Short mmCIF file of C-alpha atoms in Angstrom, two decimals:
data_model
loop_
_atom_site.label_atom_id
_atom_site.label_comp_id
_atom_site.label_asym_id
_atom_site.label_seq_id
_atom_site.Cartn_x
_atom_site.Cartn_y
_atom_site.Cartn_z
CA UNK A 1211 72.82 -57.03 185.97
CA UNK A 1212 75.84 -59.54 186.17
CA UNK A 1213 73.46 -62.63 185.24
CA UNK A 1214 71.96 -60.27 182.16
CA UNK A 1215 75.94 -59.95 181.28
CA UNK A 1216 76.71 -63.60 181.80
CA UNK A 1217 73.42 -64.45 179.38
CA UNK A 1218 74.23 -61.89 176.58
CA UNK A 1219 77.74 -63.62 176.21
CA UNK A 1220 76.79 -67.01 176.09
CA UNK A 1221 77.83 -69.18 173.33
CA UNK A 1222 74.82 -71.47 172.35
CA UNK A 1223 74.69 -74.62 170.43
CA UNK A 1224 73.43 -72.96 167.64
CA UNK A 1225 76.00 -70.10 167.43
CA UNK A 1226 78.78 -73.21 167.63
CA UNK A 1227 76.77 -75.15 164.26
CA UNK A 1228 77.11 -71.66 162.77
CA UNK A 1229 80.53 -71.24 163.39
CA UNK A 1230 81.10 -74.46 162.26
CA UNK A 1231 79.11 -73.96 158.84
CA UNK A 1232 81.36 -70.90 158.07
CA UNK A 1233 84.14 -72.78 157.80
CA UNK A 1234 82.31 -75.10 155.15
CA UNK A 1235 81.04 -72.04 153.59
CA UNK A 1236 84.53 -70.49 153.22
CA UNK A 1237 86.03 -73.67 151.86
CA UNK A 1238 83.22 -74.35 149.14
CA UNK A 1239 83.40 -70.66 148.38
CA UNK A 1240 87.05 -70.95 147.72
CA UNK A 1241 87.38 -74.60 146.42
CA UNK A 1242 83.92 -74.97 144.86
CA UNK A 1243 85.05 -72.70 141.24
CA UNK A 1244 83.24 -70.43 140.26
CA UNK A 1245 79.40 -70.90 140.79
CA UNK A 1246 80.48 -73.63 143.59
CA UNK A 1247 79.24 -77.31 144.08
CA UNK A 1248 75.97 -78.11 142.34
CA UNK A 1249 75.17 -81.70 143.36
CA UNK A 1250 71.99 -82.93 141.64
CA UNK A 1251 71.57 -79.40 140.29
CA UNK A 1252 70.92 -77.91 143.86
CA UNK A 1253 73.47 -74.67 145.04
CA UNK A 1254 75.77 -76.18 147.98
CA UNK A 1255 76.71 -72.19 148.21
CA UNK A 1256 72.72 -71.41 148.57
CA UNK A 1257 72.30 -73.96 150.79
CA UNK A 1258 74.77 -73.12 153.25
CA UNK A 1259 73.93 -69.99 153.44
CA UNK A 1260 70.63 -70.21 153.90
CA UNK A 1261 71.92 -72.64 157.29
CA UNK A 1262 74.12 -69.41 157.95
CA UNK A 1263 71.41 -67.30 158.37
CA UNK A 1264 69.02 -70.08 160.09
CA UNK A 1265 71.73 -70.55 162.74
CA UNK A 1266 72.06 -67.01 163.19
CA UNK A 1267 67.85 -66.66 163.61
CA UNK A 1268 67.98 -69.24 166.01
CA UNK A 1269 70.52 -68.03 168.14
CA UNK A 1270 69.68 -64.73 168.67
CA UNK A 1271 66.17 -66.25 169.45
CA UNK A 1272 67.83 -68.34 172.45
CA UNK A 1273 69.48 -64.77 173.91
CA UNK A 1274 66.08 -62.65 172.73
CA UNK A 1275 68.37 -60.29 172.00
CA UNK A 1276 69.45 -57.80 169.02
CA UNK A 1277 71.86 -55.48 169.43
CA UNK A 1278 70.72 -52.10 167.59
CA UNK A 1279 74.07 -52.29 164.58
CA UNK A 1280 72.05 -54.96 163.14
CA UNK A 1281 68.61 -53.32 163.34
CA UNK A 1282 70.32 -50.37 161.57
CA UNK A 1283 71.80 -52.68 159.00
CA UNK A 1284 68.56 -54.11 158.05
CA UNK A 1285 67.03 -51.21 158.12
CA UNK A 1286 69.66 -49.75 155.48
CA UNK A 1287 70.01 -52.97 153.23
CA UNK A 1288 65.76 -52.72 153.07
CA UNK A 1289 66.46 -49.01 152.06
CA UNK A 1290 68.46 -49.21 149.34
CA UNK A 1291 66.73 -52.39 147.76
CA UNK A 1292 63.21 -50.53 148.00
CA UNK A 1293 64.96 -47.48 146.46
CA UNK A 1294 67.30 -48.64 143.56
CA UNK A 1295 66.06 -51.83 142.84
CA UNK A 1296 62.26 -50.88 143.33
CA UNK A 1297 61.40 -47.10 143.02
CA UNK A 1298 64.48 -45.55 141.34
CA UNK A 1299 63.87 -48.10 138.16
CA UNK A 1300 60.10 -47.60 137.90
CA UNK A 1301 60.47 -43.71 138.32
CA UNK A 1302 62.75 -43.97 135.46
CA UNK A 1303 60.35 -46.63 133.39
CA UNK A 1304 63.46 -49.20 133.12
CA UNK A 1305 61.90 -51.61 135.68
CA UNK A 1306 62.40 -55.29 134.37
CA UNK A 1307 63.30 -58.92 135.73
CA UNK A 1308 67.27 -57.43 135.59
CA UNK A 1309 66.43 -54.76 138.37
CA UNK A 1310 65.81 -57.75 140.66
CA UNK A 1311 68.30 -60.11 139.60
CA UNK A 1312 71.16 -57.17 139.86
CA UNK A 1313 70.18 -56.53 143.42
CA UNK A 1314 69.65 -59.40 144.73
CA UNK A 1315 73.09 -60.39 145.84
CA UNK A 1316 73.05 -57.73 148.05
CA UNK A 1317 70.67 -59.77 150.08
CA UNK A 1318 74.41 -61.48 150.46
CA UNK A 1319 75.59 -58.58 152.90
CA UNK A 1320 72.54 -60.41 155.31
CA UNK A 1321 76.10 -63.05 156.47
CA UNK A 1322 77.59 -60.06 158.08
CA UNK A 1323 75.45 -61.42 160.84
CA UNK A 1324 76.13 -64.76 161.22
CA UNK A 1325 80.25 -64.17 160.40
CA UNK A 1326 80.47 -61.80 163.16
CA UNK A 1327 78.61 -64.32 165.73
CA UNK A 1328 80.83 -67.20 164.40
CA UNK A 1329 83.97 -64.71 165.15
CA UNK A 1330 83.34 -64.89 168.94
CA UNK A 1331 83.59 -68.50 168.90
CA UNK A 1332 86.89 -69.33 167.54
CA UNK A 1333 88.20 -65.46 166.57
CA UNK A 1334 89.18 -63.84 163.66
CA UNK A 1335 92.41 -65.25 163.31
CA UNK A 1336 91.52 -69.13 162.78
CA UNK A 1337 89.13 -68.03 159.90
CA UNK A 1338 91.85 -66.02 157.83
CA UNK A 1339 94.32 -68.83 158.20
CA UNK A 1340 91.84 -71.22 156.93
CA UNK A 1341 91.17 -69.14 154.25
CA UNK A 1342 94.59 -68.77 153.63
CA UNK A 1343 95.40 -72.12 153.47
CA UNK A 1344 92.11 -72.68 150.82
CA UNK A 1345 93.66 -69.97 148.37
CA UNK A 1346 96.85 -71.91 148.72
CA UNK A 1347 95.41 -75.17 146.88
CA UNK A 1348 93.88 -72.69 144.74
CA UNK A 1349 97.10 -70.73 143.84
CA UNK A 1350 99.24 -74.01 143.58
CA UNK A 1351 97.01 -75.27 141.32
CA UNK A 1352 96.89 -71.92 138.98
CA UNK A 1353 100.66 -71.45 139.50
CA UNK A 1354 101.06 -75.73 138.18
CA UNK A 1355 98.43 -75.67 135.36
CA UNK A 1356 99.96 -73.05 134.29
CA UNK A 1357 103.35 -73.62 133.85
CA UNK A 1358 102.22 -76.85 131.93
CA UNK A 1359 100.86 -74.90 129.53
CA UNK A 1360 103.08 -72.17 129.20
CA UNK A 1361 106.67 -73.65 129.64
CA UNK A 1362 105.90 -77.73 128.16
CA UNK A 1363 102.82 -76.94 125.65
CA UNK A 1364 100.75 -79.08 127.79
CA UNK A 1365 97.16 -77.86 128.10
CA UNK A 1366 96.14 -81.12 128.95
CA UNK A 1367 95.59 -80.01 132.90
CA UNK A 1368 93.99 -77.05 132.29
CA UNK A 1369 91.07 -78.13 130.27
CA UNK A 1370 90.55 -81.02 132.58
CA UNK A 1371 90.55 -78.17 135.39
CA UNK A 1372 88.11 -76.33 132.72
CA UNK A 1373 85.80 -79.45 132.43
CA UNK A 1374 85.90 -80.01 136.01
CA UNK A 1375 84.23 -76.61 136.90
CA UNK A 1376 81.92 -77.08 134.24
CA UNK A 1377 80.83 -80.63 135.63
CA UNK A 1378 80.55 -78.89 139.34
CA UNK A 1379 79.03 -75.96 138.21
CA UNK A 1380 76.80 -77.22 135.15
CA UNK A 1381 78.55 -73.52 133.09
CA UNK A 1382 81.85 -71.78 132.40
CA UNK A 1383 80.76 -68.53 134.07
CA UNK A 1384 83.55 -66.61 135.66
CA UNK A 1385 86.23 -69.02 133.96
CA UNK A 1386 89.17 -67.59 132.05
CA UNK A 1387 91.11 -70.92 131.28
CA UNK A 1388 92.89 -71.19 128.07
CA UNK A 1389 95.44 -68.69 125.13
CA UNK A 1390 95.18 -65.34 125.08
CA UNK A 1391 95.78 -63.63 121.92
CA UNK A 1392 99.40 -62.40 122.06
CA UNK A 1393 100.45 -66.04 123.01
CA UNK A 1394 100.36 -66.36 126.72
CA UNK A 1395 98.15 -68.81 128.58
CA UNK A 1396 95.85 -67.59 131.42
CA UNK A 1397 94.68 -69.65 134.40
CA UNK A 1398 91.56 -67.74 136.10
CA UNK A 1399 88.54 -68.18 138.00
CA UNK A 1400 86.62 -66.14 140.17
CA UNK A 1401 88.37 -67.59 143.34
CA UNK A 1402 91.45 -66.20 142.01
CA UNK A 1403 90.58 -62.51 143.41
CA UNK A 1404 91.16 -63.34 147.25
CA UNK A 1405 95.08 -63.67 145.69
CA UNK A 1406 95.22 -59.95 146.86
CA UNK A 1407 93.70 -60.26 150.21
CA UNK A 1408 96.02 -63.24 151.24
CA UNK A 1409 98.81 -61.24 150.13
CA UNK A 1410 98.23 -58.41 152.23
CA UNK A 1411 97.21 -60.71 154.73
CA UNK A 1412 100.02 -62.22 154.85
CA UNK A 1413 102.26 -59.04 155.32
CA UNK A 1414 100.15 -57.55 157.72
CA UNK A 1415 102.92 -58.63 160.84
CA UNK A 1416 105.56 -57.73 158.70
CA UNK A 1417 106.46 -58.14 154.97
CA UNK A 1418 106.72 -62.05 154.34
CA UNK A 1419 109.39 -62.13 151.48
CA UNK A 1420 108.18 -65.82 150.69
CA UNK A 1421 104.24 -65.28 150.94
CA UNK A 1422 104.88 -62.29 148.27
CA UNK A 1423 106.40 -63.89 145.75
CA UNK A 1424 104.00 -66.75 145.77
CA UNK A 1425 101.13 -64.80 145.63
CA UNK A 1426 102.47 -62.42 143.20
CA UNK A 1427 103.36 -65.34 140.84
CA UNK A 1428 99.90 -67.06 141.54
CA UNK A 1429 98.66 -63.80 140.09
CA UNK A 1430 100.88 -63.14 137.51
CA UNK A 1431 99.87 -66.62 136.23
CA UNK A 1432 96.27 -65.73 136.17
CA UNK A 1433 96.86 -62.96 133.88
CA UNK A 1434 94.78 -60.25 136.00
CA UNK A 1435 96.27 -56.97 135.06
CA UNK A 1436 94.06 -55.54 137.79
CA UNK A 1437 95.84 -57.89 140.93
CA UNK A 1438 98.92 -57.57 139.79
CA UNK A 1439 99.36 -54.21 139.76
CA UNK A 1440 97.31 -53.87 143.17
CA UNK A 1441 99.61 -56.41 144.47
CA UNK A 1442 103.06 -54.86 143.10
CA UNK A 1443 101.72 -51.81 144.87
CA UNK A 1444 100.68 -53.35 148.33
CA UNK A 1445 103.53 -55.05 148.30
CA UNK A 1446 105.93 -51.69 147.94
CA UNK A 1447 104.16 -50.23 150.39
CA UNK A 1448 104.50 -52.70 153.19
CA UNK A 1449 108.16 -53.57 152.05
CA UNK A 1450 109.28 -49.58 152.30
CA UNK A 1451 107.33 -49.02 155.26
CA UNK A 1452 109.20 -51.92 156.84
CA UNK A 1453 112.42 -51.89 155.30
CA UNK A 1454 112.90 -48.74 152.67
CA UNK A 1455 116.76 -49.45 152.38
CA UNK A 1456 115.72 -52.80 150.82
CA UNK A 1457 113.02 -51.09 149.01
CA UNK A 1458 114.87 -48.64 147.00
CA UNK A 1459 117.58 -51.62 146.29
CA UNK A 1460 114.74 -54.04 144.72
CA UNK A 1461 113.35 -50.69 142.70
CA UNK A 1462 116.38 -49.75 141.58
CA UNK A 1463 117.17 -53.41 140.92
CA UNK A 1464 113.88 -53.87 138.74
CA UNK A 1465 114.43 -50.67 136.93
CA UNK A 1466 117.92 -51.74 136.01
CA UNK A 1467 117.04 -54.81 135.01
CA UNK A 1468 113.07 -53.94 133.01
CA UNK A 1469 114.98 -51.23 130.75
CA UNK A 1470 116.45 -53.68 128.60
CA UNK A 1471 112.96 -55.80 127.86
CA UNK A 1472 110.76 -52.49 127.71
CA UNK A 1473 109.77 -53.21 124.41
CA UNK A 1474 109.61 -56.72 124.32
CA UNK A 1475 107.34 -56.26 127.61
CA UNK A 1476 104.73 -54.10 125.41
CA UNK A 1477 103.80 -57.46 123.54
CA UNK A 1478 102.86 -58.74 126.70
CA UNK A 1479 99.24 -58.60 127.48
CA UNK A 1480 99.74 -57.97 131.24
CA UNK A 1481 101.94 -55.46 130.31
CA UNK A 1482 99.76 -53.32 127.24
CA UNK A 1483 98.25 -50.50 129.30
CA UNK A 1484 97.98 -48.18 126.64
CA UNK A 1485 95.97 -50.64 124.63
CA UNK A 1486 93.43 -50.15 127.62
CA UNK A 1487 93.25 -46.39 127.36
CA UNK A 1488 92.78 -46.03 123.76
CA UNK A 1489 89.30 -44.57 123.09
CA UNK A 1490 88.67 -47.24 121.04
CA UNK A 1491 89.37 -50.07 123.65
CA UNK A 1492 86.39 -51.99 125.62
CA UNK A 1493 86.62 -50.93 128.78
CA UNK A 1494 87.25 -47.49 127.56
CA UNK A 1495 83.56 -47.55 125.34
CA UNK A 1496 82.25 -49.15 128.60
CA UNK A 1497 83.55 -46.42 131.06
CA UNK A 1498 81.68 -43.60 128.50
CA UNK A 1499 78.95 -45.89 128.06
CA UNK A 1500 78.36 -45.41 132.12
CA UNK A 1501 79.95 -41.92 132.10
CA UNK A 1502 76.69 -40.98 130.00
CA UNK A 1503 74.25 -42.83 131.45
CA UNK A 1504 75.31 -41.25 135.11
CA UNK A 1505 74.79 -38.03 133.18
CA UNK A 1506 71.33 -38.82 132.49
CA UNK A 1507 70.35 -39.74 135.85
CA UNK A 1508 73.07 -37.95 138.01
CA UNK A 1509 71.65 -37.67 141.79
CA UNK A 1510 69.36 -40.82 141.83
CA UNK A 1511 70.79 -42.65 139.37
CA UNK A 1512 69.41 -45.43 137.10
CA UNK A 1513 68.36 -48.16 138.74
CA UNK A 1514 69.91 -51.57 139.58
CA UNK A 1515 68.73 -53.61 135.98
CA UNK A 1516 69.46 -50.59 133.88
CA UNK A 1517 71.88 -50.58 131.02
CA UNK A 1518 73.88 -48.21 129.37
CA UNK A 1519 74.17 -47.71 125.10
CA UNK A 1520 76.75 -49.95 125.08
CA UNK A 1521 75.87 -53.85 126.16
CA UNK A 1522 78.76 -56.22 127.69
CA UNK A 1523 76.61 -59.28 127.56
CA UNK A 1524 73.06 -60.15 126.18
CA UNK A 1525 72.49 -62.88 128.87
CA UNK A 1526 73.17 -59.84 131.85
CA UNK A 1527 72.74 -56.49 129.91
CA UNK A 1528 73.23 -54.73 133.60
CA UNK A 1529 76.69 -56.53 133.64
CA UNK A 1530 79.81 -54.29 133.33
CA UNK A 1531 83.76 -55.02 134.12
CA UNK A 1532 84.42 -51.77 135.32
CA UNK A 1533 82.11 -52.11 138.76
CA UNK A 1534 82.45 -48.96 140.76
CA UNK A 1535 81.80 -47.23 137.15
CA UNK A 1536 78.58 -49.59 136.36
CA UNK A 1537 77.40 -48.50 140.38
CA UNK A 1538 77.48 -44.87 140.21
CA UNK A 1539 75.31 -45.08 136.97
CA UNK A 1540 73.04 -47.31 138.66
CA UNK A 1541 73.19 -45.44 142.32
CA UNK A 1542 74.15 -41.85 141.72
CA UNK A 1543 75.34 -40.00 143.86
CA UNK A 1544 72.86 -39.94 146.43
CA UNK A 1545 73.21 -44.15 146.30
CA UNK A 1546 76.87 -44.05 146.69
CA UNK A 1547 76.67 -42.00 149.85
CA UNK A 1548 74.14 -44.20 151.22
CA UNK A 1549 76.52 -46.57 150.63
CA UNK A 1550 79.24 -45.35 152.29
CA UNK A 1551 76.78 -44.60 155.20
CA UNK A 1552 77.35 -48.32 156.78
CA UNK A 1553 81.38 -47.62 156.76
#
């Protein structure tokens, strides 16, 4: 029984590759822009982690062992790919190319594996601070291009940062780089949502004044309503829970101080909620776009591939901004409770 112990919690050389290829993963997926490092047209992201997985395989051939979370995971991930991207559609006669190209990322949730053998090998903690330290570049970099732009009318940097991703990448997918129509400049990529995460991260032992207001300007400078107002909120809740006295100074303090500039802070795009709630607004036809669609199909949903009336891109017709919306079309209810099942 010892000796079966002793075997089960042996680190092989395959388990230290594959903790050694997350690191590379993490850094590529953080420094590589938005679709990542294409040399000679092949996926760096693919590749690695395709190696993830491989590693993984040939571990857990080495111990001949499985431990029954992951049998249960596979066995769910197969379930709800046969379901909604397989039966669901066809049922509803909306099966196309689109029902496997919106589910296949899922196949994505297959690295849970691999990350959690790579944890035992050099622990959580040594992966977050690398990551940390890869959203850093990232956030100097937003935080510098765009004070260029903003502050000395030099937009120089950021469409060399533009062209850059696009020479990577081979397409401007997922970049946001350039004016936005009420004058300010915006300096976003996909990479530019872990600016949350680290923040939080960051105040998890305690609220880190410094950390907070570098994140929080990283994110104010990529114009992401969304993070912002996440992070303003995180951010209040760790500060009061930590120190309220100094809480209730800083919001008294910024309500003091934002009264004078209300109005001139409605011509500022970060700042124009109520353009976002008028019926007429985007996301607002999107949400009752979805909103009727989930009507139509309320307890199996849709299908991944399926669209609504209203189309946010011809290239992705399944593609919506509002996510958790665009899913419980797709899912229904029954889909988002097997969702929720792995949690």
């Amino acid at each position: 029984m010892v000796e079966f112990g002793i075997r089960l919690n042996r680190i092989t050389l395959a388990q230290r590759v594959l903790a050694l290829l997350l690191f590379l993963y993490i850094g590529e997926i953080i420094l590589g822009g938005p679709l990542g490092f294409q040399p000679y047209g092949m996926p760096l992201r693919k590749l690695l982690m395709v190696m993830l997985l491989a590693c993984f395989a040939i571990h857990v051939l080495i111990l001949r062992k499985v431990e029954a979370w992951q049998l249960i995971f596979v066995a769910w991930l197969s379930f709800m790919l046969v379901i909604w991207a397989g039966v669901v559609p066809l049922l509803n006669q909306n099966y196309s190319r689109y029902a496997f190209a919106e589910a296949f990322p899922l196949i994505g949730l297959l690295l849970i594996f691999p990350i959690m053998s790579a944890v035992r090998v050099f622990g959580v903690s040594s992966y977050l601070n690398f990551s940390n330290k890869c959203v850093f570049l990232v956030a100097i970099v937003v935080i510098f291009v765009w004070m260029l732009a903003t502050f000395f009318d030099a937009i120089e940097p950021a469409l060399a940062l533009k062209l850059l991703f696009y020479q990577l990448s081979g397409d401007d997918f997922g970049m946001y780089i350039g004016p936005m129509p009420d004058g300010s400049f915006r300096v976003m990529w996909i990479t530019c949502m872990l600016f949350p995460l680290m923040l939080i991260y960051k105040n998890i032992n305690g609220f880190n004044f410094s950390w907070t207001v570098f994140y929080l300007v990283a994110i104010y400078a990529s114009g992401t309503r969304s993070f912002l107002y996440a992070c303003i909120f995180s951010a209040s809740i760790l500060l009061a829970s930590e120190r309220p006295k100094l809480a209730i100074f800083l919001l008294a303090g910024s309500v003091i101080g934002v009264i004078p500039f209300l109005q001139n802070l409605e011509n500022i795009r970060l700042f124009q909620i109520s353009n976002e709630l008028d019926a007429s607004s985007e996301r607002s036809l999107q949400f009752f776009s979805l909103i009727r669609l989930f009507s139509d199909f309320p307890f199996f949903g849709a299908g991944f591939g399926a669209s609504a009336d209203m189309l946010r891109s011809e290239v992705a017709p399944y593609s919506y901004e509002l996510t958790y919306v665009a899913l419980l079309s797709k899912v229904g209810i029954v889909g988002i409770v097997a969702f929720i099942f792995p949690l």
